[in-house]
PDB file of C-alpha atoms and ligand atoms in Angstrom:
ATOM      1  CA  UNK L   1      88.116 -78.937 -24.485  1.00 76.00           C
ATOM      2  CA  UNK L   2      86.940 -78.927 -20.875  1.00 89.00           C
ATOM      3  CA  UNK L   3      86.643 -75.823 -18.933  1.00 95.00           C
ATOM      4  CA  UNK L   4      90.234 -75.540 -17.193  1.00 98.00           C
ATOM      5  CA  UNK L   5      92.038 -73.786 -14.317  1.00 98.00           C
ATOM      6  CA  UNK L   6      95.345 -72.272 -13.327  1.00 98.00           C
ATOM      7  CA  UNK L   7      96.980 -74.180 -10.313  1.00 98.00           C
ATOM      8  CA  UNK L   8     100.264 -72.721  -9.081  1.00 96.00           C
ATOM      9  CA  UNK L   9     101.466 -73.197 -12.206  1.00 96.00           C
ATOM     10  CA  UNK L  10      99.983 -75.825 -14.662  1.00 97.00           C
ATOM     11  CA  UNK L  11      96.687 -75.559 -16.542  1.00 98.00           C
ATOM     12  CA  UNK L  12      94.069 -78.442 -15.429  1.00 98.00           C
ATOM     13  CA  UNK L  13      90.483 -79.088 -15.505  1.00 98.00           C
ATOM     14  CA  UNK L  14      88.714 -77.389 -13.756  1.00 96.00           C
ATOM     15  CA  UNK L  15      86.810 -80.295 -12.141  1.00 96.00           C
ATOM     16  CA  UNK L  16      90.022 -81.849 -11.066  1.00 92.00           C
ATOM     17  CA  UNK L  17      91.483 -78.393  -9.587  1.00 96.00           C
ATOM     18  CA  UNK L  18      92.699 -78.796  -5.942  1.00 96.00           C
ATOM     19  CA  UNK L  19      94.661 -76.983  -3.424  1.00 96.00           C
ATOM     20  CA  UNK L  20      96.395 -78.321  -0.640  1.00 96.00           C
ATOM     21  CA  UNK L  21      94.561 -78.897   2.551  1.00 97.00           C
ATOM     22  CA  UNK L  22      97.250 -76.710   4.293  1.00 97.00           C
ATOM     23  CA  UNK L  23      96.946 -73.349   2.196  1.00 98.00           C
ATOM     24  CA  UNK L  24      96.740 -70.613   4.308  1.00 98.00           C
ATOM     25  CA  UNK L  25      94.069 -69.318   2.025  1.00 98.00           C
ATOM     26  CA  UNK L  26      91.761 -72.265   2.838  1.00 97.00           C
ATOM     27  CA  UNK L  27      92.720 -72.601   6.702  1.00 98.00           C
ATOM     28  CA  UNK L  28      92.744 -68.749   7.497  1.00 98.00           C
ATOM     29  CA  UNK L  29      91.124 -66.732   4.934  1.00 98.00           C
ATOM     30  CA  UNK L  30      95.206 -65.458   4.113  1.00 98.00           C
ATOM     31  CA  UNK L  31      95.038 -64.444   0.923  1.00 98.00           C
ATOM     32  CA  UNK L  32      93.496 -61.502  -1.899  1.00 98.00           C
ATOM     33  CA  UNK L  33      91.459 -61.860  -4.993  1.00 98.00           C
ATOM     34  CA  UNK L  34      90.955 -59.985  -7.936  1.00 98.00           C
ATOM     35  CA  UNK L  35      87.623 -60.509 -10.339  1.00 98.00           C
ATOM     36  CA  UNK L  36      88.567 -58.871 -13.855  1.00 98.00           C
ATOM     37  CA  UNK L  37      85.880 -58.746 -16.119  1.00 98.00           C
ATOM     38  CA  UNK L  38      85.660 -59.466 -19.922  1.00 98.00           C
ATOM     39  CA  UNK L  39      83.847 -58.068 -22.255  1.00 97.00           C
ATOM     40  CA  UNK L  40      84.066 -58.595 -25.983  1.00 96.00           C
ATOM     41  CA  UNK L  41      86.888 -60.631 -25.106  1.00 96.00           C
ATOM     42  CA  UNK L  42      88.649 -57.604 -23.296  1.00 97.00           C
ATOM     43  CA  UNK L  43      90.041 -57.168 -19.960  1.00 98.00           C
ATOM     44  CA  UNK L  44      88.476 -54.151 -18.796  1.00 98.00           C
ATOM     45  CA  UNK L  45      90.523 -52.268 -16.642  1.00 98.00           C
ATOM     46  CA  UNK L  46      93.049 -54.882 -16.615  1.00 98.00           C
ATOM     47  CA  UNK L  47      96.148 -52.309 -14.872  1.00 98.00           C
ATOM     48  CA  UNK L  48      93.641 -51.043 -12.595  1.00 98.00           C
ATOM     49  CA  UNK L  49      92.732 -54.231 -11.206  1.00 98.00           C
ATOM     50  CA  UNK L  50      96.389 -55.410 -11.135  1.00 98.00           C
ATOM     51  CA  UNK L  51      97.252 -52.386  -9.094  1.00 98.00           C
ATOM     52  CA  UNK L  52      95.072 -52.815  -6.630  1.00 98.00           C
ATOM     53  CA  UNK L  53      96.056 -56.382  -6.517  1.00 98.00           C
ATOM     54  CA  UNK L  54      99.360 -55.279  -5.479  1.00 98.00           C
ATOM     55  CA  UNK L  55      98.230 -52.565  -3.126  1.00 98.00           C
ATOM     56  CA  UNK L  56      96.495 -56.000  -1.384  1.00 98.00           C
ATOM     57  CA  UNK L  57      99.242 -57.874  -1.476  1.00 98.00           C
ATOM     58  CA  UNK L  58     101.864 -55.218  -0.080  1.00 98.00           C
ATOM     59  CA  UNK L  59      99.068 -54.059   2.727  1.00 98.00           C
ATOM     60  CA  UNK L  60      99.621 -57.678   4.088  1.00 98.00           C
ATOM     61  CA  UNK L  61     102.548 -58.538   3.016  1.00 98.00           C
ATOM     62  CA  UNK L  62     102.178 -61.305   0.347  1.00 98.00           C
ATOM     63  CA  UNK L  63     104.975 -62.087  -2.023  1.00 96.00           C
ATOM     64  CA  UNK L  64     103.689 -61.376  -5.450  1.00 96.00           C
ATOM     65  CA  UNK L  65     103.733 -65.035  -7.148  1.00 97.00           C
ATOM     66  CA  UNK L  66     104.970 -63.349 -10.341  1.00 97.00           C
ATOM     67  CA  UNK L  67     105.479 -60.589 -12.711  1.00 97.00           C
ATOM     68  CA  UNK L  68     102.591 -58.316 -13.856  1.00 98.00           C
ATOM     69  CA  UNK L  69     103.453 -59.443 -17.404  1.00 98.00           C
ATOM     70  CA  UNK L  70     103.741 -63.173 -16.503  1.00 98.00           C
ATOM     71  CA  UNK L  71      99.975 -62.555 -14.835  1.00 98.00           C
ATOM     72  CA  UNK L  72      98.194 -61.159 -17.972  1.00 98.00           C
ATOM     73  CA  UNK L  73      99.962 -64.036 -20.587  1.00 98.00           C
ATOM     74  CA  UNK L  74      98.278 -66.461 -17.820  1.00 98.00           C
ATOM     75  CA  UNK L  75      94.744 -64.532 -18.250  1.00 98.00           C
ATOM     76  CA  UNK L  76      94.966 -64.492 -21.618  1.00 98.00           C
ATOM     77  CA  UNK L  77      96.148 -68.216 -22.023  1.00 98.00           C
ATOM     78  CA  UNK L  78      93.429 -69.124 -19.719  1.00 98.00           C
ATOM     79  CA  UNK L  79      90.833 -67.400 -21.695  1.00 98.00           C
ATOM     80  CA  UNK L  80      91.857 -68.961 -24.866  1.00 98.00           C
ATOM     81  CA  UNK L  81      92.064 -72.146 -23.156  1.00 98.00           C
ATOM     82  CA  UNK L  82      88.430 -71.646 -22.412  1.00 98.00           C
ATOM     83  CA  UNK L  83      87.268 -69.588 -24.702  1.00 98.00           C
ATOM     84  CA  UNK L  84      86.067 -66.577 -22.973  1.00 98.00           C
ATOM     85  CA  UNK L  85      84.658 -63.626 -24.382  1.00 97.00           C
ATOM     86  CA  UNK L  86      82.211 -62.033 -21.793  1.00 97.00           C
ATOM     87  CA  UNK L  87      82.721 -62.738 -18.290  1.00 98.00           C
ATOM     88  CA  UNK L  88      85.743 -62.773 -15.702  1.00 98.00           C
ATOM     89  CA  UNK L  89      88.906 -63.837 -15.015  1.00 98.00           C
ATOM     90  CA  UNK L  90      88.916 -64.925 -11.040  1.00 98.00           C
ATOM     91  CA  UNK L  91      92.489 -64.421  -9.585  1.00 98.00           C
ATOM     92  CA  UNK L  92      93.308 -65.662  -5.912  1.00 98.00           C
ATOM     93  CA  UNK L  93      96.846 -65.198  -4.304  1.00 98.00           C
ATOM     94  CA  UNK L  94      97.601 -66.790  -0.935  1.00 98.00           C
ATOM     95  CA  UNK L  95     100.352 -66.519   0.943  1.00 98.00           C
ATOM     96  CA  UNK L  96     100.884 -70.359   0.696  1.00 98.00           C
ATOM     97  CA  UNK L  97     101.104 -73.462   1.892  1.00 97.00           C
ATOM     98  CA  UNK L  98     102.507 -74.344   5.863  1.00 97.00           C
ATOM     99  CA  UNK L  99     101.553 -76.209   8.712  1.00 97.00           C
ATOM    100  CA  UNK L 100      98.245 -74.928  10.361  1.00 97.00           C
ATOM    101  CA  UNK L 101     100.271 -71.719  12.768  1.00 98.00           C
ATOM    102  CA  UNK L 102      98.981 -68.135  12.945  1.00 98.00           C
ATOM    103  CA  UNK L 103     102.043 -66.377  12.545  1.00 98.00           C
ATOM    104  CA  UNK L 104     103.703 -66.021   8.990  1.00 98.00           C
ATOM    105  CA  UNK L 105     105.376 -68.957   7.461  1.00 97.00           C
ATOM    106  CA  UNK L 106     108.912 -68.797   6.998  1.00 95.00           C
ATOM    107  CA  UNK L 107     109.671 -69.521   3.004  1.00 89.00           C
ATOM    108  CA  UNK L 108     106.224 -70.393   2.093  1.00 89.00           C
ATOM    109  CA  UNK L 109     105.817 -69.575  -1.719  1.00 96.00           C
ATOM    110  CA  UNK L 110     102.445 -67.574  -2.272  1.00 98.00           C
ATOM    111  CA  UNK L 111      99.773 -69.621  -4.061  1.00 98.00           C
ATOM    112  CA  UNK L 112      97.631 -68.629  -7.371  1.00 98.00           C
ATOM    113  CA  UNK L 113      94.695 -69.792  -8.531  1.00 98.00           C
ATOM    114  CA  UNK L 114      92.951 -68.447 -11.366  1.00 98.00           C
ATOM    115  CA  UNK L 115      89.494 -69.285 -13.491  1.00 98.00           C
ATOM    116  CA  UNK L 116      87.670 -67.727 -16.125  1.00 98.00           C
ATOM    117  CA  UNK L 117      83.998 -67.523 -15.967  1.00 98.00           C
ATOM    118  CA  UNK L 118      81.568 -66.860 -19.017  1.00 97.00           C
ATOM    119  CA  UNK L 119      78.472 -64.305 -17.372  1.00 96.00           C
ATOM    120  CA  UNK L 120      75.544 -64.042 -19.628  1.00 95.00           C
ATOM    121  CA  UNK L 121      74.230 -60.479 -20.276  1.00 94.00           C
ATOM    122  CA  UNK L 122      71.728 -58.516 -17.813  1.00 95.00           C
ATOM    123  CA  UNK L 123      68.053 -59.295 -18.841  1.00 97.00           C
ATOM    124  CA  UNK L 124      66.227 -56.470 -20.549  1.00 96.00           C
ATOM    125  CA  UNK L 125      63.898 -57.270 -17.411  1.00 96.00           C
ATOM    126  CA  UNK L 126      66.113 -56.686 -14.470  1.00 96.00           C
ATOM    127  CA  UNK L 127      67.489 -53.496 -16.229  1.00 97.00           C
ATOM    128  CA  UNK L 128      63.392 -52.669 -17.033  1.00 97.00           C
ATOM    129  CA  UNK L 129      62.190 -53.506 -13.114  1.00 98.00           C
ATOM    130  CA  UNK L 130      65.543 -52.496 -11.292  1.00 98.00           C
ATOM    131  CA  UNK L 131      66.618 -54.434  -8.192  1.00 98.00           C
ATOM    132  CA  UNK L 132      65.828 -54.638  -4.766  1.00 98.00           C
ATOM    133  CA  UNK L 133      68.169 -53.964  -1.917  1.00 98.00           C
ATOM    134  CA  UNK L 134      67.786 -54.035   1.698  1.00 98.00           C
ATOM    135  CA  UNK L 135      70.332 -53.050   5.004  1.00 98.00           C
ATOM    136  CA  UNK L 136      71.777 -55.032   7.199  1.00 98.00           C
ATOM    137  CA  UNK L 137      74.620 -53.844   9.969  1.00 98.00           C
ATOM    138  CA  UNK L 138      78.153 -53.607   8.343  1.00 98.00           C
ATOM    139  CA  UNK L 139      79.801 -56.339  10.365  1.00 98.00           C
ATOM    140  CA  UNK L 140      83.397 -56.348   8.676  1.00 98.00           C
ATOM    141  CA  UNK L 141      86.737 -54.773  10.033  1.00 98.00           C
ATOM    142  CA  UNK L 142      88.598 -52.353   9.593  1.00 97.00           C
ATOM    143  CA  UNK L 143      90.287 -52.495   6.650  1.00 98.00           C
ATOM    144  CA  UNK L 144      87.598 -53.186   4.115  1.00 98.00           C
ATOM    145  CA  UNK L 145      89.722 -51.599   1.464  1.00 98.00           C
ATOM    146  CA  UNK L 146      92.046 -54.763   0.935  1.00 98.00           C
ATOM    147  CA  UNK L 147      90.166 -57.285  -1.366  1.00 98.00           C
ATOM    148  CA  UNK L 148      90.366 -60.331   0.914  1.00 98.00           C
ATOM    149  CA  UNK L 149      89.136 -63.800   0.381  1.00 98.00           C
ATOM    150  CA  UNK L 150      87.881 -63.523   4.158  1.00 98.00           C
ATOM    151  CA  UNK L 151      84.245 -62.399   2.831  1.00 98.00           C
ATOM    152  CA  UNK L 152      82.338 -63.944   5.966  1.00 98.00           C
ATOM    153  CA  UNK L 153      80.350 -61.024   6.483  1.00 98.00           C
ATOM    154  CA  UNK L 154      79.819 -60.236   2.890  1.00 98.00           C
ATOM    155  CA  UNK L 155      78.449 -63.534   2.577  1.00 98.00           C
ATOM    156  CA  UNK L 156      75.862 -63.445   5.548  1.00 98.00           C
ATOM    157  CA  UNK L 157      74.511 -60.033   3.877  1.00 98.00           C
ATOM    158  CA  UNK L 158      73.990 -61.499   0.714  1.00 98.00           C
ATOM    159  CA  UNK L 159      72.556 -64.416   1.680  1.00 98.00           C
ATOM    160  CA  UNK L 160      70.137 -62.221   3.881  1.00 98.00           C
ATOM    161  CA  UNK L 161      68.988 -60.697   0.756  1.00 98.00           C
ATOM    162  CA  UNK L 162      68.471 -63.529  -1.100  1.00 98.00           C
ATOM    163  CA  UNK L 163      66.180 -64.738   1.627  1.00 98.00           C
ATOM    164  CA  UNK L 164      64.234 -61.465   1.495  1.00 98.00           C
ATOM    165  CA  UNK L 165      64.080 -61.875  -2.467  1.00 98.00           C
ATOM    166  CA  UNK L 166      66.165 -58.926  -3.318  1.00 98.00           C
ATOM    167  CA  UNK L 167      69.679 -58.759  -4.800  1.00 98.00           C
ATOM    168  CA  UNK L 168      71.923 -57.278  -2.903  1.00 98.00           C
ATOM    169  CA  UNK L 169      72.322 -55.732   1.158  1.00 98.00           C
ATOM    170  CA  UNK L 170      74.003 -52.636   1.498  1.00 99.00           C
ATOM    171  CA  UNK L 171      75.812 -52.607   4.841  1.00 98.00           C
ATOM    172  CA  UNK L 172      75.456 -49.585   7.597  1.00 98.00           C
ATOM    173  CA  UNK L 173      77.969 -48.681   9.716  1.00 98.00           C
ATOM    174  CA  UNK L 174      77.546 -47.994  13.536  1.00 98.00           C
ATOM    175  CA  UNK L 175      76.234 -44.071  12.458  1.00 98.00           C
ATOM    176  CA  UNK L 176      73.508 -45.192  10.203  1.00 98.00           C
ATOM    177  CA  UNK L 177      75.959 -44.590   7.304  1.00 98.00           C
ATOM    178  CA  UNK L 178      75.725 -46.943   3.864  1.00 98.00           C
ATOM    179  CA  UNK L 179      79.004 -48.157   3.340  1.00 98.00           C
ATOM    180  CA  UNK L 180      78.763 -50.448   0.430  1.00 98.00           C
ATOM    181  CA  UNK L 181      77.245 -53.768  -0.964  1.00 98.00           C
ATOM    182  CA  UNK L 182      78.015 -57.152   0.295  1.00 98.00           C
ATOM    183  CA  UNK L 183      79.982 -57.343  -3.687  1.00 98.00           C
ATOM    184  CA  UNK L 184      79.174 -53.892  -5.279  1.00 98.00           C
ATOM    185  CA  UNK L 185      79.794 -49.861  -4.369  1.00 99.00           C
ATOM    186  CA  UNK L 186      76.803 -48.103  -3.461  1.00 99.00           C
ATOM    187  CA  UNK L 187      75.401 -44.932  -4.857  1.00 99.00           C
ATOM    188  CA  UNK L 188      72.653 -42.385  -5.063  1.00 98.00           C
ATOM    189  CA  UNK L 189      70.811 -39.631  -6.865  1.00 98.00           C
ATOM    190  CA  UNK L 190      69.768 -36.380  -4.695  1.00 98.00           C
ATOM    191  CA  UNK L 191      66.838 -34.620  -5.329  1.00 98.00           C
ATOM    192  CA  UNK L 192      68.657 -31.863  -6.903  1.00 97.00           C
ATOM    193  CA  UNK L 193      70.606 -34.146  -9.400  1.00 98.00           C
ATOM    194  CA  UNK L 194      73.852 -34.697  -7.220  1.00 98.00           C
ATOM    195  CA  UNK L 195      75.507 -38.359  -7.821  1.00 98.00           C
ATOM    196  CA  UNK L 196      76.917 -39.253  -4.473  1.00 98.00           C
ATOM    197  CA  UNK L 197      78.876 -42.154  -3.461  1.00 98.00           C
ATOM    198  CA  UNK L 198      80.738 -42.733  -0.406  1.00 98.00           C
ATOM    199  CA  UNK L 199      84.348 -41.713  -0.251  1.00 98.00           C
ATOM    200  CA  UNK L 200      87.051 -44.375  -0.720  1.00 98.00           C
ATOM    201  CA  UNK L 201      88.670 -44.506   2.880  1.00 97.00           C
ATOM    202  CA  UNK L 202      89.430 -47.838   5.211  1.00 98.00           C
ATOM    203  CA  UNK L 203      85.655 -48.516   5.005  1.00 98.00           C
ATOM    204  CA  UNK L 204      84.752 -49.413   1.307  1.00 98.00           C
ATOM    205  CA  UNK L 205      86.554 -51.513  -1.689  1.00 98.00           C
ATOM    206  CA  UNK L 206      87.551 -48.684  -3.848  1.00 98.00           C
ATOM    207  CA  UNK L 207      85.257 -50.808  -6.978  1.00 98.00           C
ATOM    208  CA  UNK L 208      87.211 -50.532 -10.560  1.00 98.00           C
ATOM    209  CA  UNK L 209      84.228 -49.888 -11.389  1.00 98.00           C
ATOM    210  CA  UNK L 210      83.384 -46.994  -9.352  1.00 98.00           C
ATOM    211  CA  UNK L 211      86.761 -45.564 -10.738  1.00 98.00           C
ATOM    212  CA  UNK L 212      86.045 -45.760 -14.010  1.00 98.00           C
ATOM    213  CA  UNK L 213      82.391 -44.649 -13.348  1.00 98.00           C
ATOM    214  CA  UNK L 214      83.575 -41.417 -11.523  1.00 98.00           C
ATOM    215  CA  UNK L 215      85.870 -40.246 -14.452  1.00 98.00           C
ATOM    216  CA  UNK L 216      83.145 -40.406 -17.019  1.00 98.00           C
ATOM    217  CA  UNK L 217      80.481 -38.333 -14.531  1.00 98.00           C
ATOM    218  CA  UNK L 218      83.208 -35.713 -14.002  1.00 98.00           C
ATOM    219  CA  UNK L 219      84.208 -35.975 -17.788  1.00 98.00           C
ATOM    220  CA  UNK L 220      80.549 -35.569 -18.549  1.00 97.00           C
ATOM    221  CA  UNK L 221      79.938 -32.951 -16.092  1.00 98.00           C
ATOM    222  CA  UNK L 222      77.601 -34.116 -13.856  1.00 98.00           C
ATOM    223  CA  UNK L 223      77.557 -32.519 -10.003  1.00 98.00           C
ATOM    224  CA  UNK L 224      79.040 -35.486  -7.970  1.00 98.00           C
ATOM    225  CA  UNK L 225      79.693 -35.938  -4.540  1.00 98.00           C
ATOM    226  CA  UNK L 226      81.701 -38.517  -2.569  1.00 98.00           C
ATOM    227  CA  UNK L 227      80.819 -38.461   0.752  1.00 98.00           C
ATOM    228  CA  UNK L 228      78.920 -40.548   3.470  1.00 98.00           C
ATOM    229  CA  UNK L 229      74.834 -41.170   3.150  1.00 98.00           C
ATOM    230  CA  UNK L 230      72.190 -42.284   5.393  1.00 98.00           C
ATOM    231  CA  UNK L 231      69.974 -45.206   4.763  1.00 98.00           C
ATOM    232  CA  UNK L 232      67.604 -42.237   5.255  1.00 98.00           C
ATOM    233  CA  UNK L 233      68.567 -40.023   2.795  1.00 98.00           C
ATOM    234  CA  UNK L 234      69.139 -43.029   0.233  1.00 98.00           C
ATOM    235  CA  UNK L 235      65.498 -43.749   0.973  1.00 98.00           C
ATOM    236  CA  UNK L 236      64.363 -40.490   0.005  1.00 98.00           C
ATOM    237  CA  UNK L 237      66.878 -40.671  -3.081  1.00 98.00           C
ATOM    238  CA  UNK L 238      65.596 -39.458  -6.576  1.00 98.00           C
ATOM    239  CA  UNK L 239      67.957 -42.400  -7.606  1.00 98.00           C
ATOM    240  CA  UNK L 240      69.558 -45.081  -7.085  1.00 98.00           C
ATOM    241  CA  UNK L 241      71.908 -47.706  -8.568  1.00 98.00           C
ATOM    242  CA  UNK L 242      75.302 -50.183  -7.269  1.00 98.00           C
ATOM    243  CA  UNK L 243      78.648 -50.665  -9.232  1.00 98.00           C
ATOM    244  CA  UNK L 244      80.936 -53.493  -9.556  1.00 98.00           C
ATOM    245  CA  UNK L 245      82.842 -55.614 -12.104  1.00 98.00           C
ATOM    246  CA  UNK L 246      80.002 -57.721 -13.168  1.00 97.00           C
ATOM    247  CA  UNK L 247      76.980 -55.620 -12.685  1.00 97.00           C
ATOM    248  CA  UNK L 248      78.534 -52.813 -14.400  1.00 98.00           C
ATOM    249  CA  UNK L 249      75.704 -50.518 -13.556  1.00 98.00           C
ATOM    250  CA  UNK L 250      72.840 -51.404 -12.082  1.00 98.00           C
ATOM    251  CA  UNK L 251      69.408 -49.332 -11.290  1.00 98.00           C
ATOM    252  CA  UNK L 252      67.913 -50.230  -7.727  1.00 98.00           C
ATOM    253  CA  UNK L 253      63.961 -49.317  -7.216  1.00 98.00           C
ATOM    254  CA  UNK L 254      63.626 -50.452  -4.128  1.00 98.00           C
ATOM    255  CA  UNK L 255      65.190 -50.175  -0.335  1.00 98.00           C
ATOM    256  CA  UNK L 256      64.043 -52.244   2.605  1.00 98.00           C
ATOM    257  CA  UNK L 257      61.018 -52.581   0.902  1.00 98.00           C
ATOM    258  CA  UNK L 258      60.471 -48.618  -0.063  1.00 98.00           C
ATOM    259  CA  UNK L 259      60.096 -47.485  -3.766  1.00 98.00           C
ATOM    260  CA  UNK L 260      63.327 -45.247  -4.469  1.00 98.00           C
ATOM    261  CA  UNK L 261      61.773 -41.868  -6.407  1.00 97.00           C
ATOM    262  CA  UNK L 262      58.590 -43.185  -9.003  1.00 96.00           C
ATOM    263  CA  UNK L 263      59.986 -46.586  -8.122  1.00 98.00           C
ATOM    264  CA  UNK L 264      61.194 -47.149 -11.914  1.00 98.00           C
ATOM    265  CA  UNK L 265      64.681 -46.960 -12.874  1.00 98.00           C
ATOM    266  CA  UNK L 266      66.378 -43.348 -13.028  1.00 98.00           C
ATOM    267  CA  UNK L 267      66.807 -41.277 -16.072  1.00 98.00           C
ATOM    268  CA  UNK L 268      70.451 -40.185 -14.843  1.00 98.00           C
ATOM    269  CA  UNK L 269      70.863 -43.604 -13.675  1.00 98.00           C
ATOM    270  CA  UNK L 270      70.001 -45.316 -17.104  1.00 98.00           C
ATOM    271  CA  UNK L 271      72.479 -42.776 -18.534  1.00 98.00           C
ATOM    272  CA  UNK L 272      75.595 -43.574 -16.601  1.00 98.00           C
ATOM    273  CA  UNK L 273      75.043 -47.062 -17.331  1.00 98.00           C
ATOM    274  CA  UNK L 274      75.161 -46.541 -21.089  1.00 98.00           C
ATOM    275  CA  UNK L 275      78.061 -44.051 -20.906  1.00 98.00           C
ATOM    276  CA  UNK L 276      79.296 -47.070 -19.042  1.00 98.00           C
ATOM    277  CA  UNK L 277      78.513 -49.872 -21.149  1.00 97.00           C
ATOM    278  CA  UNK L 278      79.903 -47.197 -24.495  1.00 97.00           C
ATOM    279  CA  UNK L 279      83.069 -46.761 -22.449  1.00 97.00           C
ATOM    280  CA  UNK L 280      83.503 -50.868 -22.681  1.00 97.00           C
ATOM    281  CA  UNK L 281      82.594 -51.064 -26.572  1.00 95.00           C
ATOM    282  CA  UNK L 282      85.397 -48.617 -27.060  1.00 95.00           C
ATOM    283  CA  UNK L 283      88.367 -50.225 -24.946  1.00 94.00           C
ATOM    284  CA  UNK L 284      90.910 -51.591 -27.363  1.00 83.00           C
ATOM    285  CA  UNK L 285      92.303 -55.090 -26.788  1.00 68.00           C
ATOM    286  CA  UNK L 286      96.202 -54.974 -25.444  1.00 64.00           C
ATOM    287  CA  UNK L 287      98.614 -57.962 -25.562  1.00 52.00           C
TER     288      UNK L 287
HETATM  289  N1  PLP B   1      82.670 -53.626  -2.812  1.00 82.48           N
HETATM  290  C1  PLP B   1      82.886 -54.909  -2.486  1.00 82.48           C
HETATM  291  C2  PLP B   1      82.799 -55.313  -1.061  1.00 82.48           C
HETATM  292  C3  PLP B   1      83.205 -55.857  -3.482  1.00 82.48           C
HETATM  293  O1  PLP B   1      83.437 -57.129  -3.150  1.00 82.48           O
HETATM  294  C4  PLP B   1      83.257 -55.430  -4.831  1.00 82.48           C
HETATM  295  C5  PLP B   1      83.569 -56.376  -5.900  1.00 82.48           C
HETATM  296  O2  PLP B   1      83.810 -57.519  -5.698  1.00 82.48           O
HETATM  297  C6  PLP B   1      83.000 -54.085  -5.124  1.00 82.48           C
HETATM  298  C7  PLP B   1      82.723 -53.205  -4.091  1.00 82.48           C
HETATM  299  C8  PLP B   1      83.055 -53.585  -6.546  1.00 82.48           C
HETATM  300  O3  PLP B   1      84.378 -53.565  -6.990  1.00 82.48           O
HETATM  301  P1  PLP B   1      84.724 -53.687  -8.536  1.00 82.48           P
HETATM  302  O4  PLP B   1      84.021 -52.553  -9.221  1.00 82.48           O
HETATM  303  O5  PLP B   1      86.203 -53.563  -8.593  1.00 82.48           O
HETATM  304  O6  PLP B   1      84.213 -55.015  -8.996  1.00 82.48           O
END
């Protein structure tokens, strides 16, 4: 069977999946995603994702398009439909279809898309070499903690590391202050062991990931600290690595060019990403 999509509320090939030229999602950028991975044919973190998916839609005030139930038999028929077992489910919501007019539509009905995406696993190299990362100037507004599809900014930092051959940007803020990846929550190692990670205010996506990751350091009892950084103090990090639904965990070795610590990937870093990757393994599948 080919690869198919969700469409507002019939299952079609995914080549021949269209939305109208007048969705707001398309014309103005109106609209929130949600990327839930799979692994072992699981949703990971399925309720956390859909919660924040909510908290999106209420902050700008999107009708949900249906039930919470009604969204996770769609996922799952979708993944059958395609048989996915490692990868992502892709959910977009927009608040519809009207003619081109800033202001809110009056009765639009909110749109949803949603695709499933197999991801092959990390390469024993890129997990051996660690990634690159570099800075660029966080550009975005102020209210980075809604997952909207308006990811101009995102986009222009990512494709500014690609150009510089590395694999992600982490954005600074106007006080020198990392506030995340273009796609993935940023983090470092101190000298003394600490994991920090910025604190989940207006300014970052508050990652699933970085959720889950922070209740197995504290279960685990590592020191942790979330709280701003410097692009200076990340440079002179012991460690470093990023978070986020499809990188899991990640080692970086290298920032704007500078080896991070001995340049290899971390010991504490290496762990978290197996307590990590065990925490997966374990999840039990739910209907
Ligand atoms: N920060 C940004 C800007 C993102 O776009 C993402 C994921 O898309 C993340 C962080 C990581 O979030 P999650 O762990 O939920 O994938």
């Amino acid at each position: 069977m080919p690869r198919q999509a969700y469409v507002n509320g019939r299952y079609l090939p995914h080549r021949d999946a269209a939305v109208h030229i007048e969705d707001r999602g398309y014309q103005f950028a109106d609209g929130v995603y949600e990327v839930v991975p799979v692994f072992n044919g699981i949703l990971v973190d399925e309720d956390l994702h859909l919660d924040r998916l909510d908290r999106s839609l209420r902050e700008l005030r999107i009708v949900e398009p249906m039930s919470r139930p009604a969204l996770k038999l769609v996922s799952r028929e979708l993944m059958r439909r395609n048989g996915l077992t490692n990868g992502f489910v892709y959910m977009q919501i927009t608040r519809g279809v009207a003619p081109r007019d800033h202001k809110f539509p009056k009765g639009a009905k909110p749109a949803l898309v949603m695709t499933t995406r197999q991801v092959k696993p990390h390469s024993q190299q890129l997990l051996d070499e660690g990634l690159k990362v570099i800075t660029v100037p966080d550009q975005r507004w102020d209210r980075c903690d809604i997952k909207s599809v308006s990811l101009l900014p995102n986009i222009l930092g990512k494709q500014a590391a690609v150009e510089a051959g590395a694999y992600e940007a982490w954005q600074v803020d106007a006080d020198g202050m990392v506030t995340e990846g273009t796609s993935t929550n940023a983090w470092i190692v101190t000298p003394d062991n600490r994991v920090v990670t910025r604190d989940a205010t207006h300014s970052i996506l508050n990652g699933i990931t970085r959720i889950t990751l922070l209740e197995l350091i504290r279960k685990e009892g590592y020191e942790l600290e979330e709280r701003c950084f410097s692009v200076d103090e990340a440079k002179n990090a012991k460690e470093a690595f990023l978070t986020s639904s499809t990188s899991f965990v990640l080692p970086i070795t290298q920032l704007d060019g500078k080896p991070i610590g001995n340049g290899h990937p971390g010991i504490l870093t290496g762990k978290l990403r197996q307590h990590y990757m065990d925490y997966m393994q374990n999840l039990k599948k739910s209907a």
